[in-house]
Coordinates of C-alpha atoms and ligand atoms in Angstrom, one line a residue:
X1 CA 128.9 -15.8 10.0
X2 CA 130.9 -14.2 12.8
X3 CA 130.3 -14.9 16.4
X4 CA 129.0 -12.0 18.4
X5 CA 131.4 -10.8 21.1
X6 CA 130.7 -10.3 24.8
X7 CA 127.4 -12.3 25.0
X8 CA 128.4 -15.0 27.4
X9 CA 129.2 -14.4 31.1
X10 CA 132.7 -15.2 32.3
X11 CA 132.6 -18.6 34.0
X12 CA 134.4 -19.3 37.2
X13 CA 135.7 -22.9 36.9
X14 CA 134.7 -25.3 39.7
X15 CA 137.1 -25.4 42.6
X16 CA 138.6 -28.6 44.0
X17 CA 140.1 -28.3 47.4
X18 CA 143.4 -30.3 47.8
X19 CA 143.1 -29.9 51.6
X20 CA 140.5 -30.0 54.3
X21 CA 140.4 -28.2 57.5
X22 CA 140.3 -30.6 60.4
X23 CA 140.1 -29.1 63.9
X24 CA 141.6 -25.9 62.6
X25 CA 144.5 -27.6 60.8
X26 CA 144.9 -28.1 57.1
X27 CA 145.1 -31.8 56.1
X28 CA 145.8 -33.4 52.7
X29 CA 143.0 -34.6 50.4
X30 CA 143.5 -37.4 47.9
X31 CA 142.0 -36.5 44.6
X32 CA 141.0 -38.6 41.6
X33 CA 140.8 -36.3 38.6
X34 CA 139.6 -37.8 35.3
X35 CA 140.0 -36.8 31.7
X36 CA 136.8 -37.2 29.8
X37 CA 135.6 -36.7 26.3
X38 CA 132.5 -34.5 26.3
X39 CA 130.9 -31.6 24.6
X40 CA 131.5 -28.0 25.7
X41 CA 129.7 -24.8 24.8
X42 CA 132.3 -22.2 23.9
X43 CA 129.7 -19.6 22.7
X44 CA 126.0 -19.0 22.8
X45 CA 125.7 -19.4 19.0
X46 CA 128.2 -22.1 18.5
X47 CA 127.1 -25.8 18.5
X48 CA 128.6 -27.8 21.4
X49 CA 132.3 -28.7 20.7
X50 CA 133.8 -32.1 21.3
X51 CA 136.6 -31.6 23.9
X52 CA 138.7 -33.4 26.4
X53 CA 138.0 -32.1 29.9
X54 CA 139.5 -32.6 33.3
X55 CA 137.1 -33.1 36.2
X56 CA 136.0 -35.2 39.1
X57 CA 133.3 -36.7 37.0
X58 CA 132.4 -36.5 33.3
X59 CA 129.4 -34.4 34.2
X60 CA 131.3 -31.8 36.1
X61 CA 134.4 -31.8 33.9
X62 CA 135.2 -28.4 32.3
X63 CA 137.4 -26.6 29.9
X64 CA 139.6 -25.3 31.4
X65 CA 139.6 -27.9 34.1
X66 CA 138.6 -27.2 37.7
X67 CA 140.8 -24.8 39.7
X68 CA 142.8 -26.8 42.3
X69 CA 143.3 -25.0 45.6
X70 CA 146.3 -26.1 47.7
X71 CA 147.8 -24.9 50.9
X72 CA 151.5 -24.3 51.5
X73 CA 153.1 -27.3 53.0
X74 CA 150.1 -29.5 52.7
X75 CA 150.8 -32.1 50.0
X76 CA 148.3 -32.8 47.3
X77 CA 147.9 -36.4 46.1
X78 CA 146.3 -36.8 42.7
X79 CA 145.6 -39.9 40.6
X80 CA 145.0 -38.6 37.1
X81 CA 142.7 -40.9 35.3
X82 CA 142.5 -41.3 31.6
X83 CA 138.9 -42.1 30.5
X84 CA 139.4 -41.1 26.9
X85 CA 138.0 -43.3 24.0
X86 CA 140.7 -44.4 21.5
X87 CA 140.2 -42.0 18.6
X88 CA 141.6 -38.5 18.9
X89 CA 139.2 -35.6 18.3
X90 CA 142.1 -33.8 16.5
X91 CA 144.4 -34.9 13.7
X92 CA 147.7 -36.3 15.1
X93 CA 150.7 -36.5 13.0
X94 CA 152.0 -40.0 13.2
X95 CA 155.2 -39.3 11.3
X96 CA 156.6 -37.5 14.3
X97 CA 158.0 -39.5 17.2
X98 CA 154.9 -39.6 19.4
X99 CA 153.5 -41.7 22.1
X100 CA 151.0 -43.1 19.7
X101 CA 153.9 -44.6 17.6
X102 CA 154.1 -47.1 20.4
X103 CA 150.9 -48.6 18.8
X104 CA 148.6 -47.7 21.7
X105 CA 144.9 -48.6 21.6
X106 CA 144.1 -45.4 23.5
X107 CA 145.1 -41.8 23.8
X108 CA 148.4 -41.3 25.7
X109 CA 148.2 -38.5 28.3
X110 CA 150.2 -37.4 31.3
X111 CA 149.5 -34.4 33.5
X112 CA 152.3 -31.9 34.4
X113 CA 152.0 -29.4 37.2
X114 CA 153.6 -26.4 35.6
X115 CA 155.6 -24.5 38.2
X116 CA 155.5 -27.2 40.8
X117 CA 158.5 -28.3 42.9
X118 CA 158.1 -32.1 43.2
X119 CA 160.0 -35.3 42.6
X120 CA 160.6 -36.3 38.9
X121 CA 158.2 -39.3 39.0
X122 CA 155.4 -36.8 39.7
X123 CA 156.5 -34.3 37.1
X124 CA 154.6 -35.6 34.1
X125 CA 157.6 -36.4 32.0
X126 CA 156.6 -36.7 28.3
X127 CA 157.6 -40.3 28.3
X128 CA 155.5 -41.1 31.4
X129 CA 152.3 -41.1 29.4
X130 CA 149.5 -43.7 30.0
X131 CA 146.3 -44.7 28.2
X132 CA 142.8 -45.3 29.5
X133 CA 142.8 -47.5 32.6
X134 CA 146.6 -47.4 32.6
X135 CA 146.5 -50.1 30.0
X136 CA 149.6 -49.0 28.2
X137 CA 152.4 -46.8 29.7
X138 CA 155.3 -44.9 28.4
X139 CA 158.9 -46.0 29.2
X140 CA 159.4 -43.7 32.2
X141 CA 156.0 -44.2 33.8
X142 CA 156.4 -45.3 37.4
X143 CA 153.2 -45.0 39.4
X144 CA 149.5 -44.0 39.2
X145 CA 149.7 -41.4 41.9
X146 CA 151.3 -38.0 41.8
X147 CA 152.6 -36.3 44.9
X148 CA 152.9 -32.5 45.0
X149 CA 154.4 -31.3 48.3
X150 CA 153.3 -27.7 47.9
X151 CA 156.4 -26.9 49.8
X152 CA 157.0 -23.7 47.9
X153 CA 155.7 -20.3 48.3
X154 CA 152.2 -19.2 47.4
X155 CA 151.5 -18.5 43.8
X156 CA 150.0 -19.6 40.5
X157 CA 150.6 -22.9 38.8
X158 CA 148.7 -24.6 36.2
X159 CA 148.4 -28.2 35.1
X160 CA 148.3 -29.4 31.5
X161 CA 149.0 -32.4 29.4
X162 CA 152.6 -33.2 28.6
X163 CA 152.5 -36.4 26.5
X164 CA 155.2 -37.1 24.0
X165 CA 154.2 -35.8 20.6
X166 CA 150.6 -35.2 21.6
X167 CA 150.9 -32.2 23.9
X168 CA 149.9 -29.9 21.2
X169 CA 146.6 -31.7 20.4
X170 CA 145.8 -32.7 23.9
X171 CA 146.1 -29.1 25.0
X172 CA 144.0 -27.8 22.1
X173 CA 141.4 -30.4 23.0
X174 CA 141.1 -28.9 26.5
X175 CA 143.5 -30.7 28.9
X176 CA 144.6 -27.8 31.1
X177 CA 143.6 -26.1 34.3
X178 CA 144.6 -23.7 37.2
X179 CA 146.3 -24.7 40.4
X180 CA 146.8 -22.2 43.2
X181 CA 149.0 -22.6 46.3
X182 CA 147.9 -20.3 49.1
X183 CA 149.7 -19.5 52.3
X184 CA 147.3 -17.5 54.4
X185 CA 150.0 -16.6 57.0
X186 CA 151.9 -14.7 54.3
X187 CA 149.1 -13.6 52.1
X188 CA 146.4 -12.4 54.5
X189 CA 148.5 -9.5 55.9
X190 CA 149.0 -8.2 52.3
X191 CA 145.3 -7.2 52.2
X192 CA 144.9 -7.9 48.5
X193 CA 141.3 -8.7 47.2
X194 CA 140.8 -12.2 48.4
X195 CA 137.3 -13.6 47.9
X196 CA 136.5 -15.9 45.0
X197 CA 134.3 -13.0 43.7
X198 CA 137.1 -10.5 43.6
X199 CA 140.0 -12.8 42.9
X200 CA 139.6 -14.6 39.6
X201 CA 141.9 -16.7 37.4
X202 CA 141.6 -15.7 33.7
X203 CA 142.8 -18.6 31.5
X204 CA 143.2 -17.2 28.0
X205 CA 143.7 -19.1 24.8
X206 CA 142.9 -19.0 21.1
X207 CA 141.0 -21.5 19.0
X208 CA 139.4 -21.9 15.6
X209 CA 136.1 -23.6 15.0
X210 CA 134.2 -25.2 12.2
X211 CA 130.6 -24.1 11.7
X212 CA 129.5 -27.4 13.3
X213 CA 131.2 -26.4 16.5
X214 CA 134.2 -28.7 16.3
X215 CA 137.7 -27.5 16.9
X216 CA 139.6 -26.7 13.7
X217 CA 143.2 -27.7 13.4
X218 CA 144.6 -27.6 9.9
X219 CA 145.7 -31.1 9.2
X220 CA 148.0 -30.3 6.3
X221 CA 151.6 -29.5 7.4
X222 CA 153.7 -26.6 6.3
X223 CA 156.3 -29.0 5.0
X224 CA 154.2 -32.0 3.8
X225 CA 156.9 -33.9 2.1
X226 CA 158.7 -34.3 5.4
X227 CA 155.8 -34.2 7.9
X228 CA 152.3 -34.4 6.4
X229 CA 150.6 -32.7 9.3
X230 CA 153.1 -30.8 11.3
X231 CA 152.9 -27.0 11.6
X232 CA 155.2 -25.2 13.9
X233 CA 152.6 -22.9 15.4
X234 CA 148.8 -22.9 16.0
X235 CA 146.8 -19.7 15.8
X236 CA 143.0 -19.4 16.3
X237 CA 140.8 -16.5 15.5
X238 CA 138.5 -16.9 18.5
X239 CA 139.8 -15.7 21.9
X240 CA 138.5 -17.9 24.8
X241 CA 138.6 -16.9 28.5
X242 CA 137.7 -19.5 31.1
X243 CA 136.1 -21.6 28.4
X244 CA 133.9 -18.9 26.7
X245 CA 134.6 -16.9 23.6
X246 CA 135.0 -13.2 24.4
X247 CA 133.0 -13.3 27.6
X248 CA 131.8 -10.4 29.7
X249 CA 132.0 -9.7 33.4
X250 CA 130.0 -7.2 35.3
X251 CA 132.3 -5.7 38.0
X252 CA 131.9 -3.4 41.0
X253 CA 133.8 -0.1 41.2
X254 CA 136.6 -1.6 43.4
X255 CA 139.8 -3.6 43.1
X256 CA 139.9 -7.1 41.6
X257 CA 142.7 -9.5 41.4
X258 CA 143.1 -11.4 38.1
X259 CA 145.5 -14.3 37.7
X260 CA 146.0 -14.1 33.9
X261 CA 147.4 -17.3 32.3
X262 CA 148.3 -17.4 28.6
X263 CA 147.4 -21.0 27.9
X264 CA 147.7 -20.6 24.1
X265 CA 149.8 -23.0 22.0
X266 CA 151.7 -20.3 20.2
X267 CA 150.0 -16.9 20.5
X268 CA 151.6 -14.1 22.5
X269 CA 149.2 -11.6 24.1
X270 CA 150.0 -8.0 24.7
X271 CA 147.0 -7.1 26.9
X272 CA 145.8 -3.6 27.6
X273 CA 142.6 -1.9 28.6
X274 CA 140.8 0.2 26.0
X275 CA 140.0 2.8 28.7
X276 CA 143.5 3.1 30.0
X277 CA 143.1 1.1 33.3
X278 CA 146.4 -0.1 34.7
X279 CA 147.6 -3.5 35.6
X280 CA 149.2 -3.5 39.1
X281 CA 151.4 -6.5 39.0
X282 CA 151.7 -8.4 42.3
X283 CA 153.2 -11.7 41.0
X284 CA 154.4 -13.3 37.9
X285 CA 154.5 -17.0 37.0
X286 CA 154.5 -18.9 40.4
X287 CA 155.9 -16.2 42.7
X288 CA 155.0 -12.9 44.2
X289 CA 157.0 -9.8 43.3
X290 CA 158.9 -8.0 46.0
X291 CA 156.9 -4.8 45.2
X292 CA 153.8 -4.1 43.1
X293 CA 154.5 -2.6 39.7
X294 CA 152.0 -0.7 37.6
X295 CA 152.0 -0.9 33.8
X296 CA 149.6 0.0 30.9
X297 CA 150.2 -3.3 29.1
X298 CA 151.4 -6.7 29.8
X299 CA 153.1 -9.1 27.3
X300 CA 152.6 -12.8 27.9
X301 CA 154.3 -15.5 25.9
X302 CA 152.6 -19.0 26.0
X303 CA 152.5 -20.3 29.6
X304 CA 153.5 -17.0 31.3
X305 CA 151.3 -15.6 34.1
X306 CA 150.5 -12.1 35.1
X307 CA 148.9 -11.8 38.5
X308 CA 147.5 -8.3 38.6
X309 CA 145.2 -6.0 40.6
X310 CA 142.8 -3.9 38.5
X311 CA 141.1 -1.0 40.3
X312 CA 137.8 -0.3 38.5
X313 CA 137.2 2.7 40.8
X314 CA 139.8 4.5 38.7
X315 CA 137.7 4.0 35.5
X316 CA 136.1 7.1 33.9
X317 CA 133.9 4.9 31.7
X318 CA 131.4 2.2 32.5
X319 CA 132.9 -0.3 30.0
X320 CA 136.5 -1.6 29.6
X321 CA 137.6 -4.0 26.9
X322 CA 140.6 -6.1 27.6
X323 CA 142.3 -6.0 24.3
X324 CA 145.4 -7.5 22.6
X325 CA 147.8 -6.1 20.0
X326 CA 150.6 -8.6 20.0
X327 CA 151.9 -9.7 16.5
X328 CA 151.6 -13.4 15.6
X329 CA 153.9 -15.2 15.3
X330 CA 155.7 -13.0 17.8
X331 CA 157.5 -10.8 17.0
X332 CA 158.0 -11.6 13.3
X333 CA 154.3 -11.6 12.3
X334 CA 152.0 -8.6 11.6
X335 CA 150.6 -6.8 14.5
X336 CA 147.0 -7.7 15.3
X337 CA 144.7 -5.3 13.5
X338 CA 141.9 -3.6 15.4
X339 CA 139.3 -5.3 13.3
X340 CA 140.8 -8.7 13.7
X341 CA 138.8 -10.8 16.2
X342 CA 141.9 -11.7 18.1
X343 CA 142.4 -8.1 19.1
X344 CA 139.6 -8.4 21.6
X345 CA 139.7 -10.6 24.7
X346 CA 136.8 -9.8 27.0
X347 CA 134.6 -7.0 28.2
X348 CA 134.1 -5.6 31.7
X349 CA 130.9 -3.7 32.5
X350 CA 131.6 -1.5 35.4
X351 CA 128.7 -0.7 37.8
X352 CA 128.2 3.1 38.3
X353 CA 128.3 3.4 42.0
X354 CA 131.6 3.6 43.9
X355 CA 132.1 1.0 46.6
X356 CA 133.6 0.8 50.0
X357 CA 136.7 -1.3 49.3
X358 CA 138.7 -2.6 52.2
X359 CA 141.2 -4.4 50.1
X360 CA 144.5 -2.7 49.4
X361 CA 147.7 -2.9 47.4
X362 CA 150.6 -2.8 50.0
X363 CA 153.9 -1.0 49.3
X364 CA 155.8 -4.2 49.5
X365 CA 154.9 -7.9 49.0
X366 CA 157.4 -10.7 49.7
X367 CA 161.1 -10.4 50.2
X368 CA 163.6 -13.0 48.9
X369 CA 167.2 -13.6 49.7
X370 CA 169.4 -11.8 47.2
X371 CA 171.0 -13.9 44.5
X372 CA 174.7 -14.4 45.1
X373 CA 176.2 -14.2 41.6
X374 CA 179.6 -14.8 43.1
X375 CA 178.6 -18.3 44.1
X376 CA 177.4 -19.8 40.9
X377 CA 177.9 -23.5 40.5
X378 CA 177.9 -23.6 36.7
X379 CA 177.7 -21.4 33.7
X380 CA 176.0 -22.8 30.6
X381 CA 175.3 -21.7 27.1
X382 CA 172.1 -23.0 25.6
X383 CA 171.6 -22.2 21.9
X384 CA 168.2 -22.6 20.2
X385 CA 168.7 -23.3 16.6
X386 CA 166.1 -24.0 13.9
X387 CA 167.0 -26.2 10.9
X388 CA 165.3 -25.5 7.7
X389 CA 164.5 -27.6 4.6
X390 CA 165.7 -26.5 1.1
X391 CA 162.4 -24.6 0.8
X392 CA 163.1 -22.8 4.0
X393 CA 160.4 -24.6 6.0
X394 CA 161.4 -25.3 9.6
X395 CA 162.0 -29.0 10.0
X396 CA 163.3 -29.2 13.5
X397 CA 164.6 -27.2 16.5
X398 CA 167.4 -28.4 18.7
X399 CA 169.1 -27.1 21.8
X400 CA 172.8 -27.0 21.3
X401 CA 172.3 -29.1 18.2
X402 CA 171.0 -32.0 20.3
X403 CA 167.6 -33.8 20.1
X404 CA 165.5 -34.8 23.0
X405 CA 166.7 -38.3 23.1
X406 CA 170.3 -37.4 23.2
X407 CA 172.1 -38.2 26.5
X408 CA 171.5 -35.7 29.3
X409 CA 173.8 -32.7 29.1
X410 CA 172.4 -30.4 31.9
X411 CA 173.0 -32.0 35.3
X412 CA 172.5 -29.3 38.0
X413 CA 172.6 -30.1 41.7
X414 CA 169.6 -29.6 43.9
X415 CA 169.8 -26.3 45.7
X416 CA 172.5 -25.0 43.4
X417 CA 172.5 -21.7 41.4
X418 CA 173.6 -21.6 37.8
X419 CA 173.9 -18.9 35.2
X420 CA 172.5 -19.7 31.7
X421 CA 173.1 -17.7 28.6
X422 CA 170.2 -18.6 26.3
X423 CA 171.1 -17.9 22.7
X424 CA 168.1 -17.6 20.4
X425 CA 169.3 -18.1 16.8
X426 CA 165.7 -18.5 15.4
X427 CA 163.4 -15.8 14.0
X428 CA 160.8 -16.1 16.7
X429 CA 160.6 -15.4 20.4
X430 CA 160.6 -18.6 22.4
X431 CA 159.2 -18.7 25.9
X432 CA 161.7 -21.0 27.7
X433 CA 160.3 -23.0 30.6
X434 CA 162.5 -24.8 33.0
X435 CA 160.9 -27.5 35.2
X436 CA 161.9 -27.4 38.8
X437 CA 164.1 -24.3 38.3
X438 CA 163.1 -20.8 39.2
X439 CA 165.1 -18.0 37.5
X440 CA 165.7 -14.3 37.3
X441 CA 166.2 -12.7 34.0
X442 CA 169.3 -10.4 34.3
X443 CA 169.4 -8.9 30.8
X444 CA 169.1 -9.5 27.1
X445 CA 171.9 -8.6 24.7
X446 CA 171.6 -8.4 20.9
X447 CA 174.1 -10.5 18.9
X448 CA 176.1 -8.8 16.2
X449 CA 177.3 -10.6 13.0
X450 CA 174.5 -13.1 13.5
X451 CA 175.1 -14.9 10.2
X452 CA 178.7 -15.6 10.9
X453 CA 177.8 -16.8 14.4
X454 CA 175.0 -19.0 13.1
X455 CA 177.3 -20.6 10.6
X456 CA 179.8 -21.4 13.3
X457 CA 177.1 -22.8 15.5
X458 CA 175.7 -25.0 12.8
X459 CA 179.1 -26.5 12.5
X460 CA 180.4 -26.7 16.0
X461 CA 177.2 -26.3 18.2
X462 CA 179.3 -24.9 20.9
X463 CA 179.0 -21.2 21.9
X464 CA 182.4 -21.1 23.6
X465 CA 184.3 -22.6 20.6
X466 CA 182.4 -20.1 18.4
X467 CA 183.7 -17.3 20.6
X468 CA 180.3 -16.1 21.7
X469 CA 182.0 -13.1 23.4
X470 CA 182.8 -11.6 20.0
X471 CA 179.2 -11.5 19.1
X472 CA 177.5 -10.2 22.3
X473 CA 178.2 -6.6 21.5
X474 CA 174.8 -5.4 20.4
X475 CA 172.3 -3.3 22.4
X476 CA 171.4 -4.4 25.9
X477 CA 167.7 -4.6 26.7
X478 CA 166.7 -4.4 30.3
X479 CA 164.0 -6.5 31.8
X480 CA 160.8 -4.7 32.7
X481 CA 160.3 -4.2 36.4
X482 CA 157.3 -6.4 36.6
X483 CA 159.3 -9.3 35.1
X484 CA 162.3 -9.0 37.4
X485 CA 161.0 -11.4 40.0
X486 CA 161.5 -15.2 40.0
X487 CA 160.0 -16.7 36.9
X488 CA 159.7 -20.2 35.4
X489 CA 159.2 -19.1 31.8
X490 CA 160.6 -16.1 29.9
X491 CA 160.5 -14.8 26.4
X492 CA 163.8 -15.4 24.7
X493 CA 164.1 -12.7 22.1
X494 CA 165.3 -13.7 18.6
X495 CA 168.9 -12.7 17.8
X496 CA 169.6 -12.1 21.5
X497 CA 171.4 -13.7 24.3
X498 CA 169.3 -13.8 27.5
X499 CA 171.2 -14.1 30.7
X500 CA 169.3 -15.9 33.5
X501 CA 170.3 -17.0 37.0
X502 CA 168.5 -20.3 37.9
X503 CA 168.0 -21.8 41.3
X504 CA 167.3 -25.5 41.2
X505 CA 164.8 -26.5 43.9
X506 CA 163.5 -23.8 46.0
X507 CA 163.9 -20.8 48.1
X508 CA 162.0 -22.1 51.0
X509 CA 161.6 -25.8 50.4
X510 CA 163.0 -28.5 52.5
X511 CA 161.7 -31.3 50.4
X512 CA 164.3 -33.9 49.7
X513 CA 164.3 -35.7 46.4
X514 CA 165.5 -39.2 47.1
X515 CA 165.8 -40.8 43.7
X516 CA 168.5 -42.3 41.5
X517 CA 169.6 -39.7 39.0
X518 CA 170.8 -42.3 36.6
X519 CA 167.3 -43.5 36.1
X520 CA 164.6 -41.8 34.1
X521 CA 162.6 -39.6 34.1
X522 CA 164.5 -36.5 35.3
X523 CA 163.2 -33.1 34.4
X524 CA 162.9 -31.3 31.2
X525 CA 163.3 -27.7 30.0
X526 CA 161.8 -26.5 26.7
X527 CA 160.3 -23.8 24.7
X528 CA 156.6 -23.7 25.5
X529 CA 155.7 -23.1 21.9
X530 CA 157.5 -26.2 20.7
X531 CA 156.0 -28.2 23.6
X532 CA 152.6 -27.3 22.4
X533 CA 153.3 -27.6 18.8
X534 CA 154.1 -31.2 18.9
X535 CA 156.5 -32.1 21.5
X536 CA 158.6 -33.8 20.4
X537 CA 159.0 -33.4 16.7
X538 CA 160.9 -30.2 17.2
X539 CA 163.1 -32.0 19.6
X540 CA 163.7 -28.9 21.5
X541 CA 163.9 -30.5 24.9
X542 CA 166.9 -31.9 26.6
X543 CA 166.3 -33.8 29.7
X544 CA 167.7 -32.2 32.8
X545 CA 168.7 -34.4 35.6
X546 CA 169.1 -33.0 39.0
X547 CA 171.8 -34.6 41.2
X548 CA 171.6 -34.5 44.9
Ligands
LIG601 CU1 154.0 -25.9 31.0 CU2 157.0 -28.7 30.5 O1 155.5 -27.4 30.7

């Protein structure tokens, strides 16, 4: 039987303050955040689901986890504590190089603050995993505590598990949550909706359930003779927002701010409102835009963020459905059909009376120094290539033909600017995420004679030796205005070269990273789909070391 939509209220996750106000000044708090196995109600009519949840205590742990609130320049200290019992609630494929292959007696986990600018030993490197009570640790694990300087501009981050080979299942089990950095001195003058009632994170992901309420993950792989359980992508038919299936929210006739995070493993969402309401974008990923941009739809790859204002006073109806029509897989799959359950996200019930609304959307938001393309320290070509078995099943994905455990090839300097040409030779769009780096997408150019180029790349794995310039002669696609700001993830279109300009470390940080770059862990960059779909079988990550 199908679950009825729009019967549960949209939850607001508990908030954890990473700072306290002492005598008018903001001071750091030290947090102990646990990971707990518990049961979670995703829908009124669904039996409670065994999950892994982040929280201060088992009782208060939630899916998604609590929203952590930080202040600009006030560091957060977190000890992430693994309290998970030894048997995973989801099937893990032990034939892939995972943390559990190290014969752990517990479940390896490591939290990563996505979008954070911090030292590598606090970055949640996949090999820095640890089991319950820190009993066993991965090869790059260094200390129990994580230090997030929050020395970056205000914006939306999120934290999620990042353990080697288990990220996919640990995320599906519930290990993710929102982290907001606020800077009242910059943000208050903007006048955007700013109370917890009118400023709400929306964490959206898809899941499938068995009738007993447990999460369903098909445990037979697409290519069982090679990897019995591995599937490159996970798609669920139930859309969850803030931990409830297709929830509803009653709103007043005024402006709201929604920080929308696509926390799915593989599903892209192209969100739109059924009654034509607009999204007024004020930020994307972890940074504000320079100016607000209005659109009728917003396409988010896994781990992308749209931070939008929605003005319900503009609605002619009293109901607005937030809907989705993105194909899955994106873009090669079929578009979501209107009667598919994944075409609906949540429902807004708009109260009839117009309200006095003192919040506003200013003409301009935050200005950044212009990128100086004449002073680029390095130009790099990064090719994503999928290798297939004789039956055409994907078996692994490499960057420039190199697996994760190959020696580091990208060694940018802190504070430097680089241009990367990301060449997507696969069939699917890959949301590329770079740790520590913030980038602007300049343009996307279609490759011509793709087959010939692919053949050369399979052989040489070197875009320059394969004369990339001869192939970048297709149509140029410009970047939508609301995605022209600084991003930490972007959708790499298949058959295209995406040109990005990356700044390593930050626009207004003065943090110094005093570490030895010859020692692990360093930073990683990766496709967020492959990350979720079993980092690291698809070996799509190359470690990035940052030299001082
Ligand atoms: Cu959102 Cu490397 O992660």
